[in-house]
Amino acid sequence: MIDISVCMITYNEANTISRAIESISPFVKEVIVVDHYSEDDTAFIAGELGAKVYQRRWSDHFADARNFSIGMAKANSILIMDADEEYIGDGASLNEAYQLMKDQTGVALRAKVKNLALNNQVTRSCITRMFPKNSGYQFVGRIHEQLLFNGEEPKIFDSTIELNHYGYTKETIVKKGKYQRNVNLLLLSLDEKPFDPYILFQLGRTYRLMEDYEESRRLLEKSLQFIPYPYPSYHSTLMLDYSTTLMKSKRWNELFGILNTAIENYPDYTDLYYMYGSAIIESQNLEWFSQIPDVFSACIQLGEVQHGKYETVQGVGSYRSAFNLGLYHELIGNKDEALKYYRFCIEQNFEDALVRIESLTNMK
């Protein structure tokens, strides 16, 4: 057993808690579940699986709940997991992370999180999840809580810990009303800190996920007005989300201006180039159409985003861009070139391309 306390906070997670605990419990000293009086069998299931279960009243404050959970930990290191996540691995990454962090203070480790989201889209991000057991570590924030050490950001290193996150599948969102819950908590946070760019950013991206693009655009624009320089780590994602809202609002001139600025700041962020190409397609402007092959070829040349550097959609540096290139060449009548890109997609297990291949090969 590795000297790690895994800390979870829960409410009505009976459908996912078993997967989460069973994926991690064989490798760690203890699993702590702080349950907020679930109306289902979450607490019972967690206890049956060997977790130490504590119950407390929900206070509309995620940081308070997190801090209570880490206060119950007995191991020398703490790993934060959600009940709708799953540890991927055989424990080696946990041991490696523990050894990296052992006997250090003021440091924290990020885990690789693969989000299985709507429309079968997979996004990848790195999130601070592991840190030493020390009273100096505390979470702050009513929602989208952030870890501090003695009131300052800890020194962050990347680990090889991998987690799958299932919380934003369509079924989960509808069942738990996650978006509206998040909006309510973010609005409470905004009442307390009306000019906080991080809260504005999180609220804006939540409205984007809810497809309220006009409100999302307004909030993300406001976040950009108040964001400090040097830019915080979420600035690249903010620029990408803001670009999405501009595209959905068909504000083409503003969009391409923002994307050019964003690419100047983050020239290796493949998702920005992919957004550029997507916007050209979405605009249906024939004058811009000729740029499509250059833009998506640039995405493939850049490749997938380097681990941990930016939040990214899986495939923008490979099969998603290749698929768009296939559509482009199919549209202009270049069948052989289209098939080349579609076959590349199949090699990458992107089965959407199979329909296009069948269509082209069956043409007389």
PDB file of N, CA and C in Angstrom, residues 8-13 34-39 54-69 82 141-145 178 180-182 184-186 188-189:
ATOM      1  N   MET A   8     -12.471  11.924  -1.443  1.00  0.00           N
ATOM      2  CA  MET A   8     -13.596  12.199  -2.331  1.00  0.00           C
ATOM      3  C   MET A   8     -14.701  12.904  -1.551  1.00  0.00           C
ATOM      4  N   ILE A   9     -15.438  13.764  -2.231  1.00  0.00           N
ATOM      5  CA  ILE A   9     -16.659  14.331  -1.678  1.00  0.00           C
ATOM      6  C   ILE A   9     -17.810  13.894  -2.567  1.00  0.00           C
ATOM      7  N   THR A  10     -18.948  13.548  -1.957  1.00  0.00           N
ATOM      8  CA  THR A  10     -20.011  12.922  -2.733  1.00  0.00           C
ATOM      9  C   THR A  10     -21.388  13.446  -2.372  1.00  0.00           C
ATOM     10  N   TYR A  11     -22.279  13.288  -3.358  1.00  0.00           N
ATOM     11  CA  TYR A  11     -23.717  13.446  -3.150  1.00  0.00           C
ATOM     12  C   TYR A  11     -24.432  12.704  -4.271  1.00  0.00           C
ATOM     13  N   ASN A  12     -25.163  11.682  -3.921  1.00  0.00           N
ATOM     14  CA  ASN A  12     -25.914  10.875  -4.888  1.00  0.00           C
ATOM     15  C   ASN A  12     -25.035  10.346  -6.018  1.00  0.00           C
ATOM     16  N   GLU A  13     -24.014   9.582  -5.636  1.00  0.00           N
ATOM     17  CA  GLU A  13     -23.066   9.031  -6.611  1.00  0.00           C
ATOM     18  C   GLU A  13     -23.113   7.506  -6.648  1.00  0.00           C
ATOM     19  N   VAL A  34     -16.349  11.778   1.951  1.00  0.00           N
ATOM     20  CA  VAL A  34     -17.156  12.723   2.720  1.00  0.00           C
ATOM     21  C   VAL A  34     -18.471  12.889   1.960  1.00  0.00           C
ATOM     22  N   ASP A  35     -19.511  12.307   2.506  1.00  0.00           N
ATOM     23  CA  ASP A  35     -20.805  12.288   1.841  1.00  0.00           C
ATOM     24  C   ASP A  35     -21.724  13.346   2.433  1.00  0.00           C
ATOM     25  N   HIS A  36     -22.466  14.000   1.572  1.00  0.00           N
ATOM     26  CA  HIS A  36     -23.329  15.103   2.002  1.00  0.00           C
ATOM     27  C   HIS A  36     -24.786  14.633   2.059  1.00  0.00           C
ATOM     28  N   TYR A  37     -24.981  13.585   2.863  1.00  0.00           N
ATOM     29  CA  TYR A  37     -26.309  13.021   3.110  1.00  0.00           C
ATOM     30  C   TYR A  37     -27.029  12.691   1.798  1.00  0.00           C
ATOM     31  N   SER A  38     -26.357  11.838   1.025  1.00  0.00           N
ATOM     32  CA  SER A  38     -26.933  11.391  -0.238  1.00  0.00           C
ATOM     33  C   SER A  38     -28.296  10.753  -0.011  1.00  0.00           C
ATOM     34  N   GLU A  39     -29.157  10.903  -1.004  1.00  0.00           N
ATOM     35  CA  GLU A  39     -30.489  10.307  -0.948  1.00  0.00           C
ATOM     36  C   GLU A  39     -30.495   8.903  -1.544  1.00  0.00           C
ATOM     37  N   TYR A  54     -17.530   9.668   6.087  1.00  0.00           N
ATOM     38  CA  TYR A  54     -17.939  10.730   7.009  1.00  0.00           C
ATOM     39  C   TYR A  54     -19.096  11.473   6.351  1.00  0.00           C
ATOM     40  N   GLN A  55     -20.009  11.959   7.153  1.00  0.00           N
ATOM     41  CA  GLN A  55     -21.131  12.711   6.603  1.00  0.00           C
ATOM     42  C   GLN A  55     -21.199  14.109   7.204  1.00  0.00           C
ATOM     43  N   ARG A  56     -21.533  15.064   6.356  1.00  0.00           N
ATOM     44  CA  ARG A  56     -21.660  16.459   6.785  1.00  0.00           C
ATOM     45  C   ARG A  56     -22.700  17.150   5.911  1.00  0.00           C
ATOM     46  N   ARG A  57     -23.207  18.268   6.386  1.00  0.00           N
ATOM     47  CA  ARG A  57     -24.188  19.035   5.622  1.00  0.00           C
ATOM     48  C   ARG A  57     -23.505  19.820   4.501  1.00  0.00           C
ATOM     49  N   TRP A  58     -24.161  19.880   3.346  1.00  0.00           N
ATOM     50  CA  TRP A  58     -23.644  20.651   2.206  1.00  0.00           C
ATOM     51  C   TRP A  58     -23.832  22.134   2.477  1.00  0.00           C
ATOM     52  N   SER A  59     -22.795  22.918   2.203  1.00  0.00           N
ATOM     53  CA  SER A  59     -22.824  24.355   2.507  1.00  0.00           C
ATOM     54  C   SER A  59     -22.702  25.217   1.251  1.00  0.00           C
ATOM     55  N   ASP A  60     -22.972  24.641   0.082  1.00  0.00           N
ATOM     56  CA  ASP A  60     -22.808  25.376  -1.178  1.00  0.00           C
ATOM     57  C   ASP A  60     -21.390  25.899  -1.344  1.00  0.00           C
ATOM     58  N   HIS A  61     -20.418  25.085  -0.943  1.00  0.00           N
ATOM     59  CA  HIS A  61     -19.025  25.544  -0.977  1.00  0.00           C
ATOM     60  C   HIS A  61     -18.113  24.327  -1.137  1.00  0.00           C
ATOM     61  N   PHE A  62     -17.594  24.133  -2.356  1.00  0.00           N
ATOM     62  CA  PHE A  62     -16.758  22.971  -2.623  1.00  0.00           C
ATOM     63  C   PHE A  62     -15.452  23.000  -1.827  1.00  0.00           C
ATOM     64  N   ALA A  63     -14.842  24.167  -1.687  1.00  0.00           N
ATOM     65  CA  ALA A  63     -13.570  24.227  -0.958  1.00  0.00           C
ATOM     66  C   ALA A  63     -13.745  23.791   0.484  1.00  0.00           C
ATOM     67  N   ASP A  64     -14.840  24.197   1.119  1.00  0.00           N
ATOM     68  CA  ASP A  64     -15.085  23.766   2.498  1.00  0.00           C
ATOM     69  C   ASP A  64     -15.167  22.246   2.582  1.00  0.00           C
ATOM     70  N   ALA A  65     -15.869  21.655   1.620  1.00  0.00           N
ATOM     71  CA  ALA A  65     -15.999  20.195   1.614  1.00  0.00           C
ATOM     72  C   ALA A  65     -14.651  19.521   1.383  1.00  0.00           C
ATOM     73  N   ARG A  66     -13.868  20.052   0.444  1.00  0.00           N
ATOM     74  CA  ARG A  66     -12.539  19.489   0.186  1.00  0.00           C
ATOM     75  C   ARG A  66     -11.658  19.588   1.439  1.00  0.00           C
ATOM     76  N   ASN A  67     -11.680  20.736   2.089  1.00  0.00           N
ATOM     77  CA  ASN A  67     -10.829  20.931   3.257  1.00  0.00           C
ATOM     78  C   ASN A  67     -11.229  20.007   4.398  1.00  0.00           C
ATOM     79  N   PHE A  68     -12.521  19.763   4.551  1.00  0.00           N
ATOM     80  CA  PHE A  68     -12.960  18.799   5.557  1.00  0.00           C
ATOM     81  C   PHE A  68     -12.417  17.417   5.228  1.00  0.00           C
ATOM     82  N   SER A  69     -12.473  17.042   3.955  1.00  0.00           N
ATOM     83  CA  SER A  69     -12.018  15.700   3.558  1.00  0.00           C
ATOM     84  C   SER A  69     -10.531  15.514   3.806  1.00  0.00           C
ATOM     85  N   ASP A  82     -12.708  12.489  -7.781  1.00  0.00           N
ATOM     86  CA  ASP A  82     -14.151  12.642  -7.768  1.00  0.00           C
ATOM     87  C   ASP A  82     -14.790  11.273  -7.912  1.00  0.00           C
ATOM     88  N   GLY A 141     -12.375  28.765  -2.813  1.00  0.00           N
ATOM     89  CA  GLY A 141     -13.322  28.910  -3.910  1.00  0.00           C
ATOM     90  C   GLY A 141     -14.586  28.107  -3.689  1.00  0.00           C
ATOM     91  N   ARG A 142     -15.705  28.774  -3.871  1.00  0.00           N
ATOM     92  CA  ARG A 142     -17.001  28.124  -3.689  1.00  0.00           C
ATOM     93  C   ARG A 142     -17.204  26.987  -4.699  1.00  0.00           C
ATOM     94  N   ILE A 143     -16.695  27.168  -5.914  1.00  0.00           N
ATOM     95  CA  ILE A 143     -16.758  26.150  -6.957  1.00  0.00           C
ATOM     96  C   ILE A 143     -15.523  26.304  -7.836  1.00  0.00           C
ATOM     97  N   HIS A 144     -15.139  25.225  -8.538  1.00  0.00           N
ATOM     98  CA  HIS A 144     -13.872  25.203  -9.279  1.00  0.00           C
ATOM     99  C   HIS A 144     -12.748  25.612  -8.334  1.00  0.00           C
ATOM    100  N   GLU A 145     -12.760  24.954  -7.183  1.00  0.00           N
ATOM    101  CA  GLU A 145     -11.843  25.275  -6.095  1.00  0.00           C
ATOM    102  C   GLU A 145     -10.386  25.096  -6.510  1.00  0.00           C
ATOM    103  N   LYS A 178     -26.060  19.369 -13.498  1.00  0.00           N
ATOM    104  CA  LYS A 178     -24.758  19.932 -13.132  1.00  0.00           C
ATOM    105  C   LYS A 178     -24.597  21.378 -13.577  1.00  0.00           C
ATOM    106  N   GLN A 180     -26.783  23.810 -14.121  1.00  0.00           N
ATOM    107  CA  GLN A 180     -27.513  24.799 -13.339  1.00  0.00           C
ATOM    108  C   GLN A 180     -26.952  24.920 -11.935  1.00  0.00           C
ATOM    109  N   ARG A 181     -26.537  23.798 -11.351  1.00  0.00           N
ATOM    110  CA  ARG A 181     -25.877  23.859 -10.036  1.00  0.00           C
ATOM    111  C   ARG A 181     -24.626  24.717 -10.101  1.00  0.00           C
ATOM    112  N   ASN A 182     -23.815  24.499 -11.146  1.00  0.00           N
ATOM    113  CA  ASN A 182     -22.584  25.272 -11.285  1.00  0.00           C
ATOM    114  C   ASN A 182     -22.873  26.754 -11.475  1.00  0.00           C
ATOM    115  N   ASN A 184     -25.460  28.429 -10.419  1.00  0.00           N
ATOM    116  CA  ASN A 184     -25.920  28.999  -9.149  1.00  0.00           C
ATOM    117  C   ASN A 184     -24.761  29.304  -8.208  1.00  0.00           C
ATOM    118  N   LEU A 185     -23.819  28.376  -8.107  1.00  0.00           N
ATOM    119  CA  LEU A 185     -22.674  28.586  -7.218  1.00  0.00           C
ATOM    120  C   LEU A 185     -21.739  29.667  -7.761  1.00  0.00           C
ATOM    121  N   LEU A 186     -21.571  29.715  -9.065  1.00  0.00           N
ATOM    122  CA  LEU A 186     -20.714  30.740  -9.662  1.00  0.00           C
ATOM    123  C   LEU A 186     -21.323  32.130  -9.503  1.00  0.00           C
ATOM    124  N   LEU A 188     -23.200  33.059  -7.000  1.00  0.00           N
ATOM    125  CA  LEU A 188     -22.927  33.412  -5.602  1.00  0.00           C
ATOM    126  C   LEU A 188     -21.491  33.903  -5.443  1.00  0.00           C
ATOM    127  N   SER A 189     -20.566  33.226  -6.118  1.00  0.00           N
ATOM    128  CA  SER A 189     -19.157  33.637  -6.055  1.00  0.00           C
ATOM    129  C   SER A 189     -18.954  35.002  -6.683  1.00  0.00           C
TER     130      SER A 189
END
